[in-house]
Coordinates of C-alpha atoms in Angstrom, one line a residue:
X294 CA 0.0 0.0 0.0
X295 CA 2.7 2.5 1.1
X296 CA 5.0 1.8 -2.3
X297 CA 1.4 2.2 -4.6
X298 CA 0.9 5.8 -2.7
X299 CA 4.7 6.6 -3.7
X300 CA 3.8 5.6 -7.1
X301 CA 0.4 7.5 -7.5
X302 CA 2.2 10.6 -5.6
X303 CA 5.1 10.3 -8.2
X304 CA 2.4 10.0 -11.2
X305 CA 0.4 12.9 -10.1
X306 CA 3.8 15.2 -9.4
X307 CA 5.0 14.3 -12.9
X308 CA 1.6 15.6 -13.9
X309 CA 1.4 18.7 -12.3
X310 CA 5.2 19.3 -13.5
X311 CA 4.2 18.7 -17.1
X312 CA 0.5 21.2 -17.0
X313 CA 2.9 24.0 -15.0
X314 CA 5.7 23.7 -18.0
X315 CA 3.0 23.9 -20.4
X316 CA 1.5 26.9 -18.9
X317 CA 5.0 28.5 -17.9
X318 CA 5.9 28.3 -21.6
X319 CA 2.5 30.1 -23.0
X320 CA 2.6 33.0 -20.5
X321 CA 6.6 33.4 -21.0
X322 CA 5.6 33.7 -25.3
X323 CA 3.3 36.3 -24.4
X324 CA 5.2 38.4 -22.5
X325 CA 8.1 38.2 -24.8
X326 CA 5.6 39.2 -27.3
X327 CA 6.8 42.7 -28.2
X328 CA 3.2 44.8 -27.4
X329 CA 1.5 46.7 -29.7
X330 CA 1.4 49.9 -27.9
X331 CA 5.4 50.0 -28.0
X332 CA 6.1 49.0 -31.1
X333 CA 9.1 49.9 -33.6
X334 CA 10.6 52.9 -31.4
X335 CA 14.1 52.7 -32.4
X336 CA 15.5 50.5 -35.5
X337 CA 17.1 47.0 -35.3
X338 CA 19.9 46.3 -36.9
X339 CA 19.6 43.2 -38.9
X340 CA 22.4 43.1 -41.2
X341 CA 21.4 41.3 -45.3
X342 CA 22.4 38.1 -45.3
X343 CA 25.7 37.4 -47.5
X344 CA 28.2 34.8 -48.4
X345 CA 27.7 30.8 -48.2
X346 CA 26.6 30.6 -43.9
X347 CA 26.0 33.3 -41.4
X348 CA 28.0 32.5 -37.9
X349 CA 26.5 35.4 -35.3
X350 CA 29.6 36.1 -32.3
X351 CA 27.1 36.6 -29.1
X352 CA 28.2 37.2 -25.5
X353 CA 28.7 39.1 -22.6
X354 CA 30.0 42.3 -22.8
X355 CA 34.1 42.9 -22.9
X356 CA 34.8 39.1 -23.8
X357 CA 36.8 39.9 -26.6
X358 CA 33.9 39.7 -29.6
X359 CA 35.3 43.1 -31.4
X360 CA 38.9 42.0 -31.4
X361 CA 38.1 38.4 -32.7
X362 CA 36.4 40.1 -35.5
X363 CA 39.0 41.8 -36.3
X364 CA 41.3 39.3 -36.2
X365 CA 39.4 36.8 -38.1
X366 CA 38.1 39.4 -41.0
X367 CA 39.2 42.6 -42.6
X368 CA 36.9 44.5 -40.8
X369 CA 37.8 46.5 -38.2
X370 CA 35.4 46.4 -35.1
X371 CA 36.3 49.1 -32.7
X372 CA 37.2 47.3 -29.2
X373 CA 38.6 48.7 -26.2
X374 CA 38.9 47.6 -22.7
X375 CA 35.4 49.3 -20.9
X376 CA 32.2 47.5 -21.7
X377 CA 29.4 48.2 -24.5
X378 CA 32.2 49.4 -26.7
X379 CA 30.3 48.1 -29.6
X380 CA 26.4 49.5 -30.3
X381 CA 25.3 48.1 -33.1
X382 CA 25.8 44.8 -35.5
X383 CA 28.9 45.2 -37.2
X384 CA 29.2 42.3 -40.3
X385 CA 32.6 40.9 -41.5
X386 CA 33.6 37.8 -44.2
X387 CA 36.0 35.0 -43.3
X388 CA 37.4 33.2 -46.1
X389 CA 38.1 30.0 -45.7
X390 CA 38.4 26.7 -47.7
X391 CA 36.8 28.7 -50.9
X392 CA 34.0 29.7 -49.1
X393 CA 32.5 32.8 -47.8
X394 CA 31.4 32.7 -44.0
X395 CA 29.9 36.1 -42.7
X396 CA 30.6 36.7 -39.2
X397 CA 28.1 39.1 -37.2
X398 CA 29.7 41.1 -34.3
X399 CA 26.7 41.5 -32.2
X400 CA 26.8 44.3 -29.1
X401 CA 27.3 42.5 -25.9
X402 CA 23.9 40.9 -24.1
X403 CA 23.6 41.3 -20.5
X404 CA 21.1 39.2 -18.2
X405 CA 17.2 39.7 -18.7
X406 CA 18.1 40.4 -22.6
X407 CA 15.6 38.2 -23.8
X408 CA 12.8 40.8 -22.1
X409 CA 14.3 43.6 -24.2
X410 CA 17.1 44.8 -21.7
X411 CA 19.7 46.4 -23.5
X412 CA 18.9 45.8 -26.9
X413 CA 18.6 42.1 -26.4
X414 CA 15.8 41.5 -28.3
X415 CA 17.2 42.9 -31.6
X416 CA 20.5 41.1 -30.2
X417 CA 18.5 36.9 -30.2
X418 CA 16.4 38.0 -33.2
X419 CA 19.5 38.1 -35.6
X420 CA 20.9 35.0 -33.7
X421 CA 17.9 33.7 -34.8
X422 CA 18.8 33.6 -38.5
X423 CA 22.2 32.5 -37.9
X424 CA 23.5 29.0 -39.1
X425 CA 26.1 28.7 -36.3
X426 CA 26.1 30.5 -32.7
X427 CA 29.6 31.1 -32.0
X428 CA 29.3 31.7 -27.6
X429 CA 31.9 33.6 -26.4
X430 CA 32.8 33.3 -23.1
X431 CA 35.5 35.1 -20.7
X432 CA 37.9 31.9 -19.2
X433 CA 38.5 33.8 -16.0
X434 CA 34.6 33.8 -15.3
X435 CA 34.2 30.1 -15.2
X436 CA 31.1 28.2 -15.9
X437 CA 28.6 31.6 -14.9
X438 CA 28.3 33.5 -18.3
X439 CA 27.7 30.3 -20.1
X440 CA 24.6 28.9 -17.9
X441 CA 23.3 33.0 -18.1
X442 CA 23.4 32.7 -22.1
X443 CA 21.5 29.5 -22.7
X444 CA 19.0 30.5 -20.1
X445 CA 18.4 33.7 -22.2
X446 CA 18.2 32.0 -25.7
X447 CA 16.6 28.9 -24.0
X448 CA 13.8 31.1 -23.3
X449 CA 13.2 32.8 -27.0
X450 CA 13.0 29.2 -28.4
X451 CA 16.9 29.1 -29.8
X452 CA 18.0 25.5 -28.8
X453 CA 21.6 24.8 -28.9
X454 CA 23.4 21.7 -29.7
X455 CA 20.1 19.6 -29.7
X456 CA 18.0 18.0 -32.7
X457 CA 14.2 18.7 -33.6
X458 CA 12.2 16.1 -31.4
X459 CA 10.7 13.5 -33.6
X460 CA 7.4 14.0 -33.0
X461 CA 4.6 14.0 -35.4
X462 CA 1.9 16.5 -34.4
X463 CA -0.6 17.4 -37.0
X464 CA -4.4 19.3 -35.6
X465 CA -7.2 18.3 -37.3
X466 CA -11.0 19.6 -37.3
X467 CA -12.2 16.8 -35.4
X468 CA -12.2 13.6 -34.5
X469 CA -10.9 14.2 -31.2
X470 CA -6.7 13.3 -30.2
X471 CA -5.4 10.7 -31.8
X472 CA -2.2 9.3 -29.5
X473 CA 0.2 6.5 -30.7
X474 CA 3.7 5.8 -29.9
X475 CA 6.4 3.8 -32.0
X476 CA 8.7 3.7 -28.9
X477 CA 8.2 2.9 -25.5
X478 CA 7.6 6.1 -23.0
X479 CA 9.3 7.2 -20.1
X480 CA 8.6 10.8 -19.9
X481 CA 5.5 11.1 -21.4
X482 CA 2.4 9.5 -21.0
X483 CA -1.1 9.9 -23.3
X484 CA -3.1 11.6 -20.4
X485 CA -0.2 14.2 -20.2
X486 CA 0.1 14.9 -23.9
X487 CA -3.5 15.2 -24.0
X488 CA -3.9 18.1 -21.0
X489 CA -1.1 19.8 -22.6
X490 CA -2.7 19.9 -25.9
X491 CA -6.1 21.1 -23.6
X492 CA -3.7 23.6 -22.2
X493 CA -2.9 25.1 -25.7
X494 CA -6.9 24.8 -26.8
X495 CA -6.3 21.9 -28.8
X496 CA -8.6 19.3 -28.6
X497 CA -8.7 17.4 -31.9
X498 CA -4.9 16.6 -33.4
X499 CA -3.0 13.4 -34.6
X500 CA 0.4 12.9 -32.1
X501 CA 2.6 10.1 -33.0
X502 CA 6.2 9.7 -31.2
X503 CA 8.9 8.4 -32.6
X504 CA 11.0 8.9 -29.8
X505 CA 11.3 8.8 -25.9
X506 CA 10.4 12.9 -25.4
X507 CA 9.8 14.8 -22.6
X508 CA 7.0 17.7 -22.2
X509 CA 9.4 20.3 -22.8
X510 CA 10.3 19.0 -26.2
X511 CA 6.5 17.9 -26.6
X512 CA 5.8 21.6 -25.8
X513 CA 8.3 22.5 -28.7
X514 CA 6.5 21.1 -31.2
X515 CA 2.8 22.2 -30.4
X516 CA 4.4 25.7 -30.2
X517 CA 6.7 25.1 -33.4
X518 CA 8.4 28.6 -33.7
X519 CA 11.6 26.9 -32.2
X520 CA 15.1 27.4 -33.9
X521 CA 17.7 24.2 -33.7
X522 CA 21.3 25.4 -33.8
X523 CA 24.9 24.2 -33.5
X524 CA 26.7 26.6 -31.1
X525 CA 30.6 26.4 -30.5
X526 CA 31.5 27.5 -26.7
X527 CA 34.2 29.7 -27.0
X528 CA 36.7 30.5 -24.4
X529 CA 39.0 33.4 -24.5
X530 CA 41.3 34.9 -22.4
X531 CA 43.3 31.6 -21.5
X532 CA 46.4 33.7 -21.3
X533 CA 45.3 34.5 -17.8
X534 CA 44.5 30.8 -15.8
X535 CA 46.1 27.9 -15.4
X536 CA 46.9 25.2 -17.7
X537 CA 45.0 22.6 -15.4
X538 CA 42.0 24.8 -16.3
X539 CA 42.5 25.3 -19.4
X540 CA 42.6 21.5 -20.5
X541 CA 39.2 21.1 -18.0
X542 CA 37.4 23.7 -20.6
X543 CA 38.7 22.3 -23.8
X544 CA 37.7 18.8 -22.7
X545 CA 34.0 19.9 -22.6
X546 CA 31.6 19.3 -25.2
X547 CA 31.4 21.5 -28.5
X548 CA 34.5 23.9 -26.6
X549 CA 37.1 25.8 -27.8
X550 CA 39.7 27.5 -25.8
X551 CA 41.4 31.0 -27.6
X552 CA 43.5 33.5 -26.5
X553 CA 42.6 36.5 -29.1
X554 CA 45.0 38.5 -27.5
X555 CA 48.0 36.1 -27.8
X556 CA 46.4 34.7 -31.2
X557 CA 46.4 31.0 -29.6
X558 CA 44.4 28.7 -31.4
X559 CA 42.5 30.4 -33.7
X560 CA 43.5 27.8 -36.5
X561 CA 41.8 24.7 -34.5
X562 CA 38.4 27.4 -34.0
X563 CA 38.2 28.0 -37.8
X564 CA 38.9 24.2 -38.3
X565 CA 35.3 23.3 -35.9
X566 CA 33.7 26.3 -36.8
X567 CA 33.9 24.9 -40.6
X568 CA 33.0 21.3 -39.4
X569 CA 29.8 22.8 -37.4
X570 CA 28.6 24.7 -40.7
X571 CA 28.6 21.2 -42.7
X572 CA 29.5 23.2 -45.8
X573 CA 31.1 21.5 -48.9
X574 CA 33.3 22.7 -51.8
X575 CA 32.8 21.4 -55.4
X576 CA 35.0 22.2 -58.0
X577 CA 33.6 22.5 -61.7
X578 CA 35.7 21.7 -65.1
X579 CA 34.5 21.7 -68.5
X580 CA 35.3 19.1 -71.6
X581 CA 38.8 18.9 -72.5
X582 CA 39.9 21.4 -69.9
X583 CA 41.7 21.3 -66.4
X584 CA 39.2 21.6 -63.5
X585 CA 38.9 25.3 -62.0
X586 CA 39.9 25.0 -58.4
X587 CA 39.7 29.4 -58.1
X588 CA 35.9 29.5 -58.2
X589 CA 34.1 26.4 -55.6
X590 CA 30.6 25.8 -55.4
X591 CA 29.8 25.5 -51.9
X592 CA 26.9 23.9 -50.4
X593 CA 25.6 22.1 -47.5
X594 CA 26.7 18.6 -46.9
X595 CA 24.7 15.8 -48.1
X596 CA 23.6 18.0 -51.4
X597 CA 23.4 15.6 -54.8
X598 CA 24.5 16.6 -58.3
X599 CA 20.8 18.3 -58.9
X600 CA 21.6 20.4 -56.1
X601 CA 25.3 21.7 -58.0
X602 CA 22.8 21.8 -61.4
X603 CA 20.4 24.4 -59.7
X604 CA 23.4 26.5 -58.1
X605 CA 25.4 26.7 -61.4
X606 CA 21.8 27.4 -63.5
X607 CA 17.8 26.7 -62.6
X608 CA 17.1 25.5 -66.1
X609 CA 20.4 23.2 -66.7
X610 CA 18.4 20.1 -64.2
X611 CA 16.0 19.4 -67.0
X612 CA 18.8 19.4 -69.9
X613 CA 21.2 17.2 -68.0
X614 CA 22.0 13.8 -69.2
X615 CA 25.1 12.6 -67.1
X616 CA 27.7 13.7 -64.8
X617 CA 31.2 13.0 -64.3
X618 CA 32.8 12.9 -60.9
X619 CA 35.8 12.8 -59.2
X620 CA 36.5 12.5 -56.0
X621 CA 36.2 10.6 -52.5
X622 CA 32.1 10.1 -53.5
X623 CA 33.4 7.7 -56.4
X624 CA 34.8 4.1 -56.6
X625 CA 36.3 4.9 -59.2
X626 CA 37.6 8.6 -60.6
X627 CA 36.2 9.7 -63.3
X628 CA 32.7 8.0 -62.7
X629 CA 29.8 8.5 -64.3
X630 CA 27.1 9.6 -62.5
X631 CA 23.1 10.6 -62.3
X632 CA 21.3 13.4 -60.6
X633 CA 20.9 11.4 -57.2
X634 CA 24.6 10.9 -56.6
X635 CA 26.1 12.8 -53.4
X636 CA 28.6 14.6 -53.9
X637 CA 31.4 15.0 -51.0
X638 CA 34.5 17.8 -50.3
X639 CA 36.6 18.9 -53.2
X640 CA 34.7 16.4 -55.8
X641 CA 35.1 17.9 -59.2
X642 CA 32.1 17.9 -61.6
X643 CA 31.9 17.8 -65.2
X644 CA 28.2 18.1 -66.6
X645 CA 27.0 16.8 -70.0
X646 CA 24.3 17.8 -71.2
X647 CA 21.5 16.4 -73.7

């Protein structure tokens, strides 16, 4: 009898957890919901979107954001040692591997930023349309500015480092809620899901899980404005701790440790930052002549040879007849190829046409 009430107590506390997160995350949307009253005083300043992959630099003020920029780009970011030094969003262009990376110096966010406090808002919303977050943190603060940071993104729907739940939610007209799972659950269970969905005024939907979810991630989905983001934790200023420290940070996941003012490892930064973006270079040659290794295509990874046939021209798809490839994607170099094959880094392409 006294295990069952542990059990039923437990049940009815996971309950309660899951309808308070639901209700947490609908009041917290609509008071980070700019009003209407207040809106558009001031500008924002997001910056057009250039190059092959946008990487936005966010952190606290005086980390050392500016005189990365600088370092990393031809543009000069002003950066000096009091805090708030930089105002506005300040764009720069990294070239590496053939490709094109714009890097966003953002001005520095400080707690409560994702309520509006100083600037913040303007601050996450280009983060938002970044393809990599690159966190910069101070070394000599320890684990404080990070935790801070993915509290205030956490809470303006930016997950870091984490995939889209596999979840199939789809509301319907009627029919009432339609619950199966493909997986067994641990975290969720159909009466939960179902006064979640009551919470959000959704009482006739289709909800399939394909995986072992929790409400938050559930909660995700109904809400579906979420953004899903690698971020790379940067560390500067190692110059200034020890090296016993310094081996503890760059043994944590998806870390870096820099030093911009010594120029330490920036190599091994651009090296992840390039792995995080998944970005490809193809190289192009035409019939008879030697491949053109000045001018890359770049492109996500996994992208086939239709994807190289839209880049280079919308209409040349349709007129293809074969490919030729060479590379690390072939068993065999040149090999001919169709419009499904995937290509892979530094594959040259030749295209024949009908």
């Amino acid at each position: 009898v006294f295990l069952l009430r542990k059990v039923l107590i437990a049940s009815t506390t996971e309950y309660h957890l899951g309808l308070l997160k639901a209700k947490l995350a609908k009041y917290r949307a609509q008071l980070l919901e700019p009003s209407k009253s207040s809106a558009a005083k001031g500008e924002g300043f997001d910056v057009m979107k250039s190059g092959d992959a946008r990487v936005a630099l966010i952190g606290f003020p005086s980390v050392g954001k500016s005189t990365f920029l600088s370092l990393m780009t031809s543009t000069a970011s002003e950066a000096a040692s009091y805090e708030f030094t930089t105002l506005t969003c300040i764009p720069g262009v990294i070239e590496y591997k053939g490709a094109n990376i714009q890097l966003l110096d953002l001005p520095g966010i400080i707690e409560g930023a994702a309520q509006g406090k100083g600037r913040g808002r303007q601050v996450i919303a280009v983060a938002r349309t970044a393809d990599v977050v690159i966190m910069m943190l101070d070394a000599t603060k320890g684990e404080v500015q990070r935790a801070l940071l993915e509290k205030e993104l956490e809470s303006v729907g930016i997950r870091l480092n984490k995939s889209k739940p596999n979840i199939y939610f789809k509301p319907k007209k009627g029919g009432g809620i339609s619950f199966n799972s493909t997986v067994t659950l641990t975290q969720c269970s159909e009466k939960l899901v179902q006064l979640i969905l009551h919470e959000y005024k959704i009482f006739n939907a289709e909800v399939l899980f394909r995986e072992d979810c929790s409400p938050d991630e559930f909660i995700d989905v109904i809400v579906g404005n979420r953004v899903y983001m690698p971020c790379l934790y940067v560390y500067n200023k190692i110059d200034q701790i020890s090296m016993e420290e310094v081996d503890r940070l760059a043994r944590r996941p998806h870390s870096v440790v820099i030093s911009c003012g010594m120029k330490l490892n920036l190599d091994y930064l651009l090296e992840k930052l390039w792995e995080y973006l998944a970005l490809t270079c193809i190289y192009t040659k035409k019939r008879g002549q030697r491949p053109d290794f000045t001018d890359a295509i770049i492109l996500r990874k996994g992208a086939s040879v239709e994807h190289v046939c839209h880049r280079i021209h919308r209409s040349l798809a349709s007129q293809f007849k074969y490919a030729l490839v060479w590379g690390t994607s072939t068993k065999y170099s040149p090999q001919r190829v169709g419009l499904t094959h995937m290509m892979e880094h530094e594959d040259v392409i030749q295209i024949v046409k009908k």
